[in-house]
Amino acid sequence: GAGVSQSPRYKVAKRGQDVALRCDPISGHVSLFWYQQALGQGPEFLTYFQNEAQLDKSGLPSDRFFAERPEGSVSTLKIQRTQQEDSAVYLCASSLLARGTPAQFFGPGTRLTVL
Amino acid sequence: KQEVTQIPAALSVPEGENLVLNCSFTDSAIYNLQWFRQDPGKGLTSLLLIQSSQREQTSGRLNASLDKSSGRSTLYIAASQPGDSATYLCAVERSDSKLTFGKGITLSVRP
């Protein structure tokens, strides 16, 4: 596709439910990033993939968060037993080469609301 | 820990004004700095990227400068238009690829 796509665009979950958020990066992009953006805040780094390898997951807030990119293209961010504090916009970004070069291109995000 | 600050949080200007958005960061060991635009309910659009070895980048009415030693960057918008109304985010990238963002400046350009 022409850009990074994410689905669903909006997700409402009851507290305790599991959710899965999908990211389709730009075709051929090596690097893929997940960020979490709370209301009124800047995005915060969650995790980074280079192809299928998850090189950095230091930003994942708890062991309820899990991300994968099994074939080095599409990625899924899974949140188990969702809590109200998980409500945020989850942004995915991809870049052509390693280390986010030349620039990271962002998708529209998935807005997660946990009731 | 890298911290990125953008002040003020919001700005309202009349159409046609030239304006400067400021960004400061605490750790000068950066790989590059990017300015992004975010429209309500949308993702981020990269406006300008400045490599750590560069001083500035220009694109149309936008000019971004970088002073690594003082930990500052500015985004200059010439002849502002109502269509420029959005949130502008500054982000610095470390050598480990992580982007650290400021909270953004919400700009409103009044017709």
PDB file of N, CA and C in Angstrom, chain B:
ATOM      1  N   LYS B   1      18.007  10.114  31.242  1.00  0.00           N
ATOM      2  CA  LYS B   1      16.838   9.889  30.397  1.00  0.00           C
ATOM      3  C   LYS B   1      16.542  11.146  29.583  1.00  0.00           C
ATOM      4  N   GLN B   2      16.342  10.953  28.280  1.00  0.00           N
ATOM      5  CA  GLN B   2      16.057  12.084  27.392  1.00  0.00           C
ATOM      6  C   GLN B   2      14.689  12.663  27.698  1.00  0.00           C
ATOM      7  N   GLU B   3      14.613  13.978  27.837  1.00  0.00           N
ATOM      8  CA  GLU B   3      13.339  14.664  27.993  1.00  0.00           C
ATOM      9  C   GLU B   3      13.225  15.750  26.936  1.00  0.00           C
ATOM     10  N   VAL B   4      12.065  15.829  26.332  1.00  0.00           N
ATOM     11  CA  VAL B   4      11.805  16.814  25.278  1.00  0.00           C
ATOM     12  C   VAL B   4      10.673  17.723  25.750  1.00  0.00           C
ATOM     13  N   THR B   5      10.906  19.019  25.664  1.00  0.00           N
ATOM     14  CA  THR B   5       9.944  19.996  26.170  1.00  0.00           C
ATOM     15  C   THR B   5       9.521  20.933  25.059  1.00  0.00           C
ATOM     16  N   GLN B   6       8.230  21.170  24.974  1.00  0.00           N
ATOM     17  CA  GLN B   6       7.704  22.129  24.007  1.00  0.00           C
ATOM     18  C   GLN B   6       6.799  23.105  24.763  1.00  0.00           C
ATOM     19  N   ILE B   7       7.174  24.369  24.690  1.00  0.00           N
ATOM     20  CA  ILE B   7       6.422  25.417  25.386  1.00  0.00           C
ATOM     21  C   ILE B   7       6.200  26.572  24.417  1.00  0.00           C
ATOM     22  N   PRO B   8       4.969  27.162  24.345  1.00  0.00           N
ATOM     23  CA  PRO B   8       3.809  26.843  25.175  1.00  0.00           C
ATOM     24  C   PRO B   8       3.070  25.614  24.658  1.00  0.00           C
ATOM     25  N   ALA B   9       2.071  25.168  25.358  1.00  0.00           N
ATOM     26  CA  ALA B   9       1.291  24.016  24.920  1.00  0.00           C
ATOM     27  C   ALA B   9       0.324  24.389  23.811  1.00  0.00           C
ATOM     28  N   ALA B  10      -0.066  25.661  23.756  1.00  0.00           N
ATOM     29  CA  ALA B  10      -1.013  26.104  22.739  1.00  0.00           C
ATOM     30  C   ALA B  10      -0.672  27.518  22.312  1.00  0.00           C
ATOM     31  N   LEU B  11      -1.023  27.815  21.062  1.00  0.00           N
ATOM     32  CA  LEU B  11      -0.689  29.113  20.487  1.00  0.00           C
ATOM     33  C   LEU B  11      -1.784  29.493  19.492  1.00  0.00           C
ATOM     34  N   SER B  12      -2.235  30.746  19.560  1.00  0.00           N
ATOM     35  CA  SER B  12      -3.248  31.222  18.620  1.00  0.00           C
ATOM     36  C   SER B  12      -2.732  32.504  17.971  1.00  0.00           C
ATOM     37  N   VAL B  13      -2.708  32.523  16.639  1.00  0.00           N
ATOM     38  CA  VAL B  13      -2.167  33.670  15.917  1.00  0.00           C
ATOM     39  C   VAL B  13      -3.104  34.038  14.778  1.00  0.00           C
ATOM     40  N   PRO B  14      -3.064  35.295  14.320  1.00  0.00           N
ATOM     41  CA  PRO B  14      -3.856  35.672  13.148  1.00  0.00           C
ATOM     42  C   PRO B  14      -3.169  35.203  11.875  1.00  0.00           C
ATOM     43  N   GLU B  15      -3.970  34.979  10.874  1.00  0.00           N
ATOM     44  CA  GLU B  15      -3.459  34.549   9.569  1.00  0.00           C
ATOM     45  C   GLU B  15      -2.406  35.522   9.051  1.00  0.00           C
ATOM     46  N   GLY B  16      -1.369  34.978   8.433  1.00  0.00           N
ATOM     47  CA  GLY B  16      -0.345  35.808   7.827  1.00  0.00           C
ATOM     48  C   GLY B  16       0.880  36.036   8.706  1.00  0.00           C
ATOM     49  N   GLU B  17       0.736  35.730   9.982  1.00  0.00           N
ATOM     50  CA  GLU B  17       1.859  35.971  10.887  1.00  0.00           C
ATOM     51  C   GLU B  17       2.961  34.929  10.691  1.00  0.00           C
ATOM     52  N   ASN B  18       4.207  35.367  10.833  1.00  0.00           N
ATOM     53  CA  ASN B  18       5.331  34.436  10.884  1.00  0.00           C
ATOM     54  C   ASN B  18       5.483  33.976  12.330  1.00  0.00           C
ATOM     55  N   LEU B  19       5.743  32.695  12.537  1.00  0.00           N
ATOM     56  CA  LEU B  19       5.823  32.233  13.912  1.00  0.00           C
ATOM     57  C   LEU B  19       6.918  31.197  14.098  1.00  0.00           C
ATOM     58  N   VAL B  20       7.329  31.070  15.363  1.00  0.00           N
ATOM     59  CA  VAL B  20       8.408  30.165  15.745  1.00  0.00           C
ATOM     60  C   VAL B  20       7.916  29.236  16.841  1.00  0.00           C
ATOM     61  N   LEU B  21       8.083  27.941  16.614  1.00  0.00           N
ATOM     62  CA  LEU B  21       7.749  26.948  17.641  1.00  0.00           C
ATOM     63  C   LEU B  21       9.062  26.411  18.203  1.00  0.00           C
ATOM     64  N   ASN B  22       9.127  26.333  19.513  1.00  0.00           N
ATOM     65  CA  ASN B  22      10.361  25.934  20.171  1.00  0.00           C
ATOM     66  C   ASN B  22      10.327  24.522  20.723  1.00  0.00           C
ATOM     67  N   CYS B  23      11.479  23.895  20.742  1.00  0.00           N
ATOM     68  CA  CYS B  23      11.634  22.544  21.277  1.00  0.00           C
ATOM     69  C   CYS B  23      12.992  22.488  21.974  1.00  0.00           C
ATOM     70  N   SER B  24      13.021  21.910  23.168  1.00  0.00           N
ATOM     71  CA  SER B  24      14.303  21.732  23.850  1.00  0.00           C
ATOM     72  C   SER B  24      14.428  20.289  24.316  1.00  0.00           C
ATOM     73  N   PHE B  25      15.663  19.799  24.360  1.00  0.00           N
ATOM     74  CA  PHE B  25      15.919  18.425  24.788  1.00  0.00           C
ATOM     75  C   PHE B  25      17.129  18.396  25.705  1.00  0.00           C
ATOM     76  N   THR B  26      17.161  17.409  26.584  1.00  0.00           N
ATOM     77  CA  THR B  26      18.147  17.410  27.664  1.00  0.00           C
ATOM     78  C   THR B  26      19.448  16.699  27.307  1.00  0.00           C
ATOM     79  N   ASP B  27      19.390  15.712  26.437  1.00  0.00           N
ATOM     80  CA  ASP B  27      20.578  14.935  26.091  1.00  0.00           C
ATOM     81  C   ASP B  27      20.980  15.241  24.646  1.00  0.00           C
ATOM     82  N   SER B  28      22.153  15.821  24.455  1.00  0.00           N
ATOM     83  CA  SER B  28      22.568  16.252  23.118  1.00  0.00           C
ATOM     84  C   SER B  28      23.083  15.109  22.248  1.00  0.00           C
ATOM     85  N   ALA B  29      23.169  13.917  22.809  1.00  0.00           N
ATOM     86  CA  ALA B  29      23.649  12.761  22.020  1.00  0.00           C
ATOM     87  C   ALA B  29      22.496  12.189  21.209  1.00  0.00           C
ATOM     88  N   ILE B  30      22.106  12.934  20.186  1.00  0.00           N
ATOM     89  CA  ILE B  30      20.974  12.502  19.367  1.00  0.00           C
ATOM     90  C   ILE B  30      21.443  12.099  17.981  1.00  0.00           C
ATOM     91  N   TYR B  31      20.662  11.256  17.338  1.00  0.00           N
ATOM     92  CA  TYR B  31      20.934  10.793  15.977  1.00  0.00           C
ATOM     93  C   TYR B  31      20.317  11.753  14.966  1.00  0.00           C
ATOM     94  N   ASN B  32      19.079  12.172  15.225  1.00  0.00           N
ATOM     95  CA  ASN B  32      18.428  13.188  14.421  1.00  0.00           C
ATOM     96  C   ASN B  32      17.270  13.789  15.198  1.00  0.00           C
ATOM     97  N   LEU B  33      16.669  14.816  14.635  1.00  0.00           N
ATOM     98  CA  LEU B  33      15.499  15.464  15.231  1.00  0.00           C
ATOM     99  C   LEU B  33      14.457  15.633  14.150  1.00  0.00           C
ATOM    100  N   GLN B  34      13.217  15.334  14.470  1.00  0.00           N
ATOM    101  CA  GLN B  34      12.122  15.468  13.502  1.00  0.00           C
ATOM    102  C   GLN B  34      11.025  16.355  14.056  1.00  0.00           C
ATOM    103  N   TRP B  35      10.417  17.096  13.163  1.00  0.00           N
ATOM    104  CA  TRP B  35       9.187  17.818  13.467  1.00  0.00           C
ATOM    105  C   TRP B  35       8.043  17.115  12.738  1.00  0.00           C
ATOM    106  N   PHE B  36       6.968  16.873  13.489  1.00  0.00           N
ATOM    107  CA  PHE B  36       5.783  16.207  12.956  1.00  0.00           C
ATOM    108  C   PHE B  36       4.580  17.125  13.104  1.00  0.00           C
ATOM    109  N   ARG B  37       3.608  16.881  12.250  1.00  0.00           N
ATOM    110  CA  ARG B  37       2.302  17.532  12.371  1.00  0.00           C
ATOM    111  C   ARG B  37       1.276  16.452  12.651  1.00  0.00           C
ATOM    112  N   GLN B  38       0.338  16.747  13.569  1.00  0.00           N
ATOM    113  CA  GLN B  38      -0.736  15.807  13.866  1.00  0.00           C
ATOM    114  C   GLN B  38      -2.057  16.548  13.826  1.00  0.00           C
ATOM    115  N   ASP B  39      -2.948  16.108  12.939  1.00  0.00           N
ATOM    116  CA  ASP B  39      -4.295  16.654  12.873  1.00  0.00           C
ATOM    117  C   ASP B  39      -5.196  15.820  13.775  1.00  0.00           C
ATOM    118  N   PRO B  40      -6.277  16.402  14.291  1.00  0.00           N
ATOM    119  CA  PRO B  40      -7.143  15.671  15.232  1.00  0.00           C
ATOM    120  C   PRO B  40      -7.585  14.320  14.678  1.00  0.00           C
ATOM    121  N   GLY B  41      -7.409  13.279  15.457  1.00  0.00           N
ATOM    122  CA  GLY B  41      -7.832  11.942  15.063  1.00  0.00           C
ATOM    123  C   GLY B  41      -6.973  11.294  13.984  1.00  0.00           C
ATOM    124  N   LYS B  42      -5.865  11.907  13.680  1.00  0.00           N
ATOM    125  CA  LYS B  42      -5.008  11.381  12.614  1.00  0.00           C
ATOM    126  C   LYS B  42      -3.642  10.979  13.169  1.00  0.00           C
ATOM    127  N   GLY B  43      -2.883  10.295  12.324  1.00  0.00           N
ATOM    128  CA  GLY B  43      -1.530   9.938  12.688  1.00  0.00           C
ATOM    129  C   GLY B  43      -0.583  11.115  12.521  1.00  0.00           C
ATOM    130  N   LEU B  44       0.691  10.828  12.541  1.00  0.00           N
ATOM    131  CA  LEU B  44       1.717  11.862  12.462  1.00  0.00           C
ATOM    132  C   LEU B  44       2.245  11.977  11.032  1.00  0.00           C
ATOM    133  N   THR B  45       2.423  13.201  10.591  1.00  0.00           N
ATOM    134  CA  THR B  45       3.031  13.456   9.292  1.00  0.00           C
ATOM    135  C   THR B  45       4.380  14.108   9.522  1.00  0.00           C
ATOM    136  N   SER B  46       5.432  13.500   9.000  1.00  0.00           N
ATOM    137  CA  SER B  46       6.754  14.079   9.165  1.00  0.00           C
ATOM    138  C   SER B  46       6.891  15.321   8.299  1.00  0.00           C
ATOM    139  N   LEU B  47       7.323  16.411   8.919  1.00  0.00           N
ATOM    140  CA  LEU B  47       7.502  17.673   8.204  1.00  0.00           C
ATOM    141  C   LEU B  47       8.960  17.867   7.787  1.00  0.00           C
ATOM    142  N   LEU B  48       9.843  17.762   8.735  1.00  0.00           N
ATOM    143  CA  LEU B  48      11.254  17.983   8.476  1.00  0.00           C
ATOM    144  C   LEU B  48      12.074  17.078   9.386  1.00  0.00           C
ATOM    145  N   LEU B  49      13.171  16.570   8.864  1.00  0.00           N
ATOM    146  CA  LEU B  49      14.108  15.761   9.636  1.00  0.00           C
ATOM    147  C   LEU B  49      15.475  16.395   9.519  1.00  0.00           C
ATOM    148  N   ILE B  50      16.121  16.622  10.655  1.00  0.00           N
ATOM    149  CA  ILE B  50      17.456  17.202  10.665  1.00  0.00           C
ATOM    150  C   ILE B  50      18.416  16.180  11.259  1.00  0.00           C
ATOM    151  N   GLN B  51      19.397  15.767  10.482  1.00  0.00           N
ATOM    152  CA  GLN B  51      20.422  14.867  11.003  1.00  0.00           C
ATOM    153  C   GLN B  51      21.275  15.625  12.018  1.00  0.00           C
ATOM    154  N   SER B  52      21.923  14.875  12.899  1.00  0.00           N
ATOM    155  CA  SER B  52      22.672  15.514  13.992  1.00  0.00           C
ATOM    156  C   SER B  52      23.817  16.389  13.479  1.00  0.00           C
ATOM    157  N   SER B  53      24.298  16.086  12.273  1.00  0.00           N
ATOM    158  CA  SER B  53      25.409  16.859  11.713  1.00  0.00           C
ATOM    159  C   SER B  53      24.937  18.110  10.973  1.00  0.00           C
ATOM    160  N   GLN B  54      23.624  18.258  10.809  1.00  0.00           N
ATOM    161  CA  GLN B  54      23.066  19.381  10.074  1.00  0.00           C
ATOM    162  C   GLN B  54      22.620  20.496  11.020  1.00  0.00           C
ATOM    163  N   ARG B  55      22.459  21.703  10.430  1.00  0.00           N
ATOM    164  CA  ARG B  55      22.025  22.849  11.230  1.00  0.00           C
ATOM    165  C   ARG B  55      20.557  23.191  10.967  1.00  0.00           C
ATOM    166  N   GLU B  56      20.119  22.968   9.721  1.00  0.00           N
ATOM    167  CA  GLU B  56      18.735  23.309   9.400  1.00  0.00           C
ATOM    168  C   GLU B  56      18.250  22.576   8.172  1.00  0.00           C
ATOM    169  N   GLN B  57      16.923  22.553   8.026  1.00  0.00           N
ATOM    170  CA  GLN B  57      16.265  21.988   6.856  1.00  0.00           C
ATOM    171  C   GLN B  57      15.093  22.899   6.511  1.00  0.00           C
ATOM    172  N   THR B  58      14.815  22.970   5.210  1.00  0.00           N
ATOM    173  CA  THR B  58      13.733  23.839   4.736  1.00  0.00           C
ATOM    174  C   THR B  58      12.815  23.058   3.810  1.00  0.00           C
ATOM    175  N   SER B  59      11.523  23.323   3.931  1.00  0.00           N
ATOM    176  CA  SER B  59      10.552  22.756   3.011  1.00  0.00           C
ATOM    177  C   SER B  59       9.422  23.755   2.870  1.00  0.00           C
ATOM    178  N   GLY B  60       9.368  24.404   1.719  1.00  0.00           N
ATOM    179  CA  GLY B  60       8.308  25.383   1.485  1.00  0.00           C
ATOM    180  C   GLY B  60       8.356  26.516   2.491  1.00  0.00           C
ATOM    181  N   ARG B  61       7.244  26.726   3.194  1.00  0.00           N
ATOM    182  CA  ARG B  61       7.173  27.810   4.190  1.00  0.00           C
ATOM    183  C   ARG B  61       7.746  27.395   5.551  1.00  0.00           C
ATOM    184  N   LEU B  62       8.265  26.189   5.636  1.00  0.00           N
ATOM    185  CA  LEU B  62       8.776  25.681   6.909  1.00  0.00           C
ATOM    186  C   LEU B  62      10.299  25.668   6.910  1.00  0.00           C
ATOM    187  N   ASN B  63      10.860  26.055   8.054  1.00  0.00           N
ATOM    188  CA  ASN B  63      12.306  25.973   8.235  1.00  0.00           C
ATOM    189  C   ASN B  63      12.555  25.488   9.655  1.00  0.00           C
ATOM    190  N   ALA B  64      13.351  24.437   9.786  1.00  0.00           N
ATOM    191  CA  ALA B  64      13.681  23.927  11.111  1.00  0.00           C
ATOM    192  C   ALA B  64      15.180  24.056  11.334  1.00  0.00           C
ATOM    193  N   SER B  65      15.545  24.474  12.528  1.00  0.00           N
ATOM    194  CA  SER B  65      16.952  24.600  12.878  1.00  0.00           C
ATOM    195  C   SER B  65      17.270  23.705  14.066  1.00  0.00           C
ATOM    196  N   LEU B  66      18.525  23.353  14.177  1.00  0.00           N
ATOM    197  CA  LEU B  66      18.972  22.484  15.267  1.00  0.00           C
ATOM    198  C   LEU B  66      20.265  23.021  15.847  1.00  0.00           C
ATOM    199  N   ASP B  67      20.283  23.191  17.168  1.00  0.00           N
ATOM    200  CA  ASP B  67      21.502  23.542  17.889  1.00  0.00           C
ATOM    201  C   ASP B  67      21.712  22.459  18.935  1.00  0.00           C
ATOM    202  N   LYS B  68      22.520  21.454  18.573  1.00  0.00           N
ATOM    203  CA  LYS B  68      22.716  20.314  19.465  1.00  0.00           C
ATOM    204  C   LYS B  68      23.345  20.708  20.791  1.00  0.00           C
ATOM    205  N   SER B  69      24.321  21.600  20.720  1.00  0.00           N
ATOM    206  CA  SER B  69      25.074  21.930  21.940  1.00  0.00           C
ATOM    207  C   SER B  69      24.196  22.561  23.007  1.00  0.00           C
ATOM    208  N   SER B  70      23.215  23.337  22.557  1.00  0.00           N
ATOM    209  CA  SER B  70      22.320  23.965  23.530  1.00  0.00           C
ATOM    210  C   SER B  70      21.040  23.173  23.724  1.00  0.00           C
ATOM    211  N   GLY B  71      20.871  22.086  22.976  1.00  0.00           N
ATOM    212  CA  GLY B  71      19.685  21.251  23.124  1.00  0.00           C
ATOM    213  C   GLY B  71      18.413  21.937  22.679  1.00  0.00           C
ATOM    214  N   ARG B  72      18.479  22.626  21.532  1.00  0.00           N
ATOM    215  CA  ARG B  72      17.296  23.367  21.080  1.00  0.00           C
ATOM    216  C   ARG B  72      17.058  23.189  19.591  1.00  0.00           C
ATOM    217  N   SER B  73      15.786  23.241  19.235  1.00  0.00           N
ATOM    218  CA  SER B  73      15.375  23.279  17.840  1.00  0.00           C
ATOM    219  C   SER B  73      14.202  24.241  17.723  1.00  0.00           C
ATOM    220  N   THR B  74      14.117  24.888  16.577  1.00  0.00           N
ATOM    221  CA  THR B  74      12.963  25.752  16.309  1.00  0.00           C
ATOM    222  C   THR B  74      12.361  25.379  14.966  1.00  0.00           C
ATOM    223  N   LEU B  75      11.057  25.488  14.883  1.00  0.00           N
ATOM    224  CA  LEU B  75      10.327  25.337  13.629  1.00  0.00           C
ATOM    225  C   LEU B  75       9.733  26.696  13.290  1.00  0.00           C
ATOM    226  N   TYR B  76      10.170  27.235  12.171  1.00  0.00           N
ATOM    227  CA  TYR B  76       9.702  28.544  11.715  1.00  0.00           C
ATOM    228  C   TYR B  76       8.659  28.327  10.626  1.00  0.00           C
ATOM    229  N   ILE B  77       7.494  28.929  10.808  1.00  0.00           N
ATOM    230  CA  ILE B  77       6.428  28.861   9.809  1.00  0.00           C
ATOM    231  C   ILE B  77       6.192  30.268   9.274  1.00  0.00           C
ATOM    232  N   ALA B  78       6.422  30.435   7.977  1.00  0.00           N
ATOM    233  CA  ALA B  78       6.246  31.749   7.368  1.00  0.00           C
ATOM    234  C   ALA B  78       4.819  31.919   6.863  1.00  0.00           C
ATOM    235  N   ALA B  79       4.319  33.134   6.986  1.00  0.00           N
ATOM    236  CA  ALA B  79       3.012  33.507   6.434  1.00  0.00           C
ATOM    237  C   ALA B  79       1.947  32.467   6.773  1.00  0.00           C
ATOM    238  N   SER B  80       1.682  32.289   8.046  1.00  0.00           N
ATOM    239  CA  SER B  80       0.789  31.224   8.503  1.00  0.00           C
ATOM    240  C   SER B  80      -0.603  31.322   7.876  1.00  0.00           C
ATOM    241  N   GLN B  81      -1.206  30.133   7.683  1.00  0.00           N
ATOM    242  CA  GLN B  81      -2.525  30.022   7.063  1.00  0.00           C
ATOM    243  C   GLN B  81      -3.432  29.204   7.974  1.00  0.00           C
ATOM    244  N   PRO B  82      -4.756  29.370   7.874  1.00  0.00           N
ATOM    245  CA  PRO B  82      -5.654  28.552   8.708  1.00  0.00           C
ATOM    246  C   PRO B  82      -5.414  27.050   8.554  1.00  0.00           C
ATOM    247  N   GLY B  83      -4.998  26.620   7.380  1.00  0.00           N
ATOM    248  CA  GLY B  83      -4.703  25.205   7.153  1.00  0.00           C
ATOM    249  C   GLY B  83      -3.494  24.704   7.923  1.00  0.00           C
ATOM    250  N   ASP B  84      -2.730  25.614   8.507  1.00  0.00           N
ATOM    251  CA  ASP B  84      -1.588  25.210   9.338  1.00  0.00           C
ATOM    252  C   ASP B  84      -2.031  24.816  10.742  1.00  0.00           C
ATOM    253  N   SER B  85      -3.285  25.044  11.065  1.00  0.00           N
ATOM    254  CA  SER B  85      -3.792  24.710  12.402  1.00  0.00           C
ATOM    255  C   SER B  85      -3.698  23.200  12.628  1.00  0.00           C
ATOM    256  N   ALA B  86      -2.981  22.824  13.668  1.00  0.00           N
ATOM    257  CA  ALA B  86      -2.714  21.412  13.984  1.00  0.00           C
ATOM    258  C   ALA B  86      -1.852  21.381  15.236  1.00  0.00           C
ATOM    259  N   THR B  87      -1.502  20.179  15.672  1.00  0.00           N
ATOM    260  CA  THR B  87      -0.528  20.027  16.759  1.00  0.00           C
ATOM    261  C   THR B  87       0.818  19.679  16.147  1.00  0.00           C
ATOM    262  N   TYR B  88       1.848  20.387  16.584  1.00  0.00           N
ATOM    263  CA  TYR B  88       3.195  20.186  16.075  1.00  0.00           C
ATOM    264  C   TYR B  88       4.040  19.529  17.163  1.00  0.00           C
ATOM    265  N   LEU B  89       4.611  18.384  16.793  1.00  0.00           N
ATOM    266  CA  LEU B  89       5.401  17.601  17.752  1.00  0.00           C
ATOM    267  C   LEU B  89       6.856  17.566  17.318  1.00  0.00           C
ATOM    268  N   CYS B  90       7.712  17.694  18.284  1.00  0.00           N
ATOM    269  CA  CYS B  90       9.144  17.576  18.085  1.00  0.00           C
ATOM    270  C   CYS B  90       9.569  16.225  18.662  1.00  0.00           C
ATOM    271  N   ALA B  91      10.469  15.525  17.968  1.00  0.00           N
ATOM    272  CA  ALA B  91      10.940  14.229  18.463  1.00  0.00           C
ATOM    273  C   ALA B  91      12.424  14.083  18.170  1.00  0.00           C
ATOM    274  N   VAL B  92      13.158  13.532  19.130  1.00  0.00           N
ATOM    275  CA  VAL B  92      14.575  13.269  18.914  1.00  0.00           C
ATOM    276  C   VAL B  92      14.790  11.761  18.871  1.00  0.00           C
ATOM    277  N   GLU B  93      15.676  11.360  17.999  1.00  0.00           N
ATOM    278  CA  GLU B  93      15.980   9.942  17.844  1.00  0.00           C
ATOM    279  C   GLU B  93      17.385   9.673  18.349  1.00  0.00           C
ATOM    280  N   ARG B  94      17.494   8.659  19.187  1.00  0.00           N
ATOM    281  CA  ARG B  94      18.801   8.230  19.666  1.00  0.00           C
ATOM    282  C   ARG B  94      19.355   7.172  18.726  1.00  0.00           C
ATOM    283  N   SER B  95      20.574   6.804  18.937  1.00  0.00           N
ATOM    284  CA  SER B  95      21.199   5.812  18.063  1.00  0.00           C
ATOM    285  C   SER B  95      20.516   4.459  18.166  1.00  0.00           C
ATOM    286  N   ASP B  96      19.710   4.240  19.217  1.00  0.00           N
ATOM    287  CA  ASP B  96      19.002   2.959  19.342  1.00  0.00           C
ATOM    288  C   ASP B  96      17.632   3.001  18.670  1.00  0.00           C
ATOM    289  N   SER B  97      17.384   4.011  17.852  1.00  0.00           N
ATOM    290  CA  SER B  97      16.183   4.132  17.020  1.00  0.00           C
ATOM    291  C   SER B  97      14.946   4.645  17.748  1.00  0.00           C
ATOM    292  N   LYS B  98      14.985   4.767  19.064  1.00  0.00           N
ATOM    293  CA  LYS B  98      13.792   5.237  19.767  1.00  0.00           C
ATOM    294  C   LYS B  98      13.584   6.721  19.518  1.00  0.00           C
ATOM    295  N   LEU B  99      12.328   7.079  19.239  1.00  0.00           N
ATOM    296  CA  LEU B  99      11.949   8.481  19.170  1.00  0.00           C
ATOM    297  C   LEU B  99      11.388   8.901  20.525  1.00  0.00           C
ATOM    298  N   THR B 100      11.896  10.022  21.044  1.00  0.00           N
ATOM    299  CA  THR B 100      11.346  10.613  22.259  1.00  0.00           C
ATOM    300  C   THR B 100      10.655  11.895  21.867  1.00  0.00           C
ATOM    301  N   PHE B 101       9.364  11.969  22.162  1.00  0.00           N
ATOM    302  CA  PHE B 101       8.541  13.088  21.720  1.00  0.00           C
ATOM    303  C   PHE B 101       8.319  14.101  22.836  1.00  0.00           C
ATOM    304  N   GLY B 102       8.106  15.357  22.425  1.00  0.00           N
ATOM    305  CA  GLY B 102       7.532  16.347  23.314  1.00  0.00           C
ATOM    306  C   GLY B 102       6.020  16.175  23.330  1.00  0.00           C
ATOM    307  N   LYS B 103       5.346  16.995  24.164  1.00  0.00           N
ATOM    308  CA  LYS B 103       3.887  16.882  24.247  1.00  0.00           C
ATOM    309  C   LYS B 103       3.185  17.595  23.103  1.00  0.00           C
ATOM    310  N   GLY B 104       3.907  18.407  22.374  1.00  0.00           N
ATOM    311  CA  GLY B 104       3.318  19.081  21.231  1.00  0.00           C
ATOM    312  C   GLY B 104       2.828  20.485  21.534  1.00  0.00           C
ATOM    313  N   ILE B 105       2.737  21.274  20.489  1.00  0.00           N
ATOM    314  CA  ILE B 105       2.166  22.625  20.576  1.00  0.00           C
ATOM    315  C   ILE B 105       0.951  22.647  19.658  1.00  0.00           C
ATOM    316  N   THR B 106      -0.206  22.978  20.222  1.00  0.00           N
ATOM    317  CA  THR B 106      -1.429  23.053  19.418  1.00  0.00           C
ATOM    318  C   THR B 106      -1.559  24.469  18.867  1.00  0.00           C
ATOM    319  N   LEU B 107      -1.468  24.572  17.562  1.00  0.00           N
ATOM    320  CA  LEU B 107      -1.482  25.866  16.870  1.00  0.00           C
ATOM    321  C   LEU B 107      -2.847  26.123  16.256  1.00  0.00           C
ATOM    322  N   SER B 108      -3.359  27.314  16.479  1.00  0.00           N
ATOM    323  CA  SER B 108      -4.604  27.740  15.842  1.00  0.00           C
ATOM    324  C   SER B 108      -4.314  29.021  15.077  1.00  0.00           C
ATOM    325  N   VAL B 109      -4.560  29.006  13.773  1.00  0.00           N
ATOM    326  CA  VAL B 109      -4.363  30.191  12.944  1.00  0.00           C
ATOM    327  C   VAL B 109      -5.733  30.749  12.596  1.00  0.00           C
ATOM    328  N   ARG B 110      -6.024  31.952  13.066  1.00  0.00           N
ATOM    329  CA  ARG B 110      -7.347  32.565  12.897  1.00  0.00           C
ATOM    330  C   ARG B 110      -7.427  33.278  11.549  1.00  0.00           C
ATOM    331  N   PRO B 111      -8.521  33.060  10.792  1.00  0.00           N
ATOM    332  CA  PRO B 111      -8.664  33.734   9.494  1.00  0.00           C
ATOM    333  C   PRO B 111      -8.787  35.239   9.654  1.00  0.00           C
TER     334      PRO B 111
END
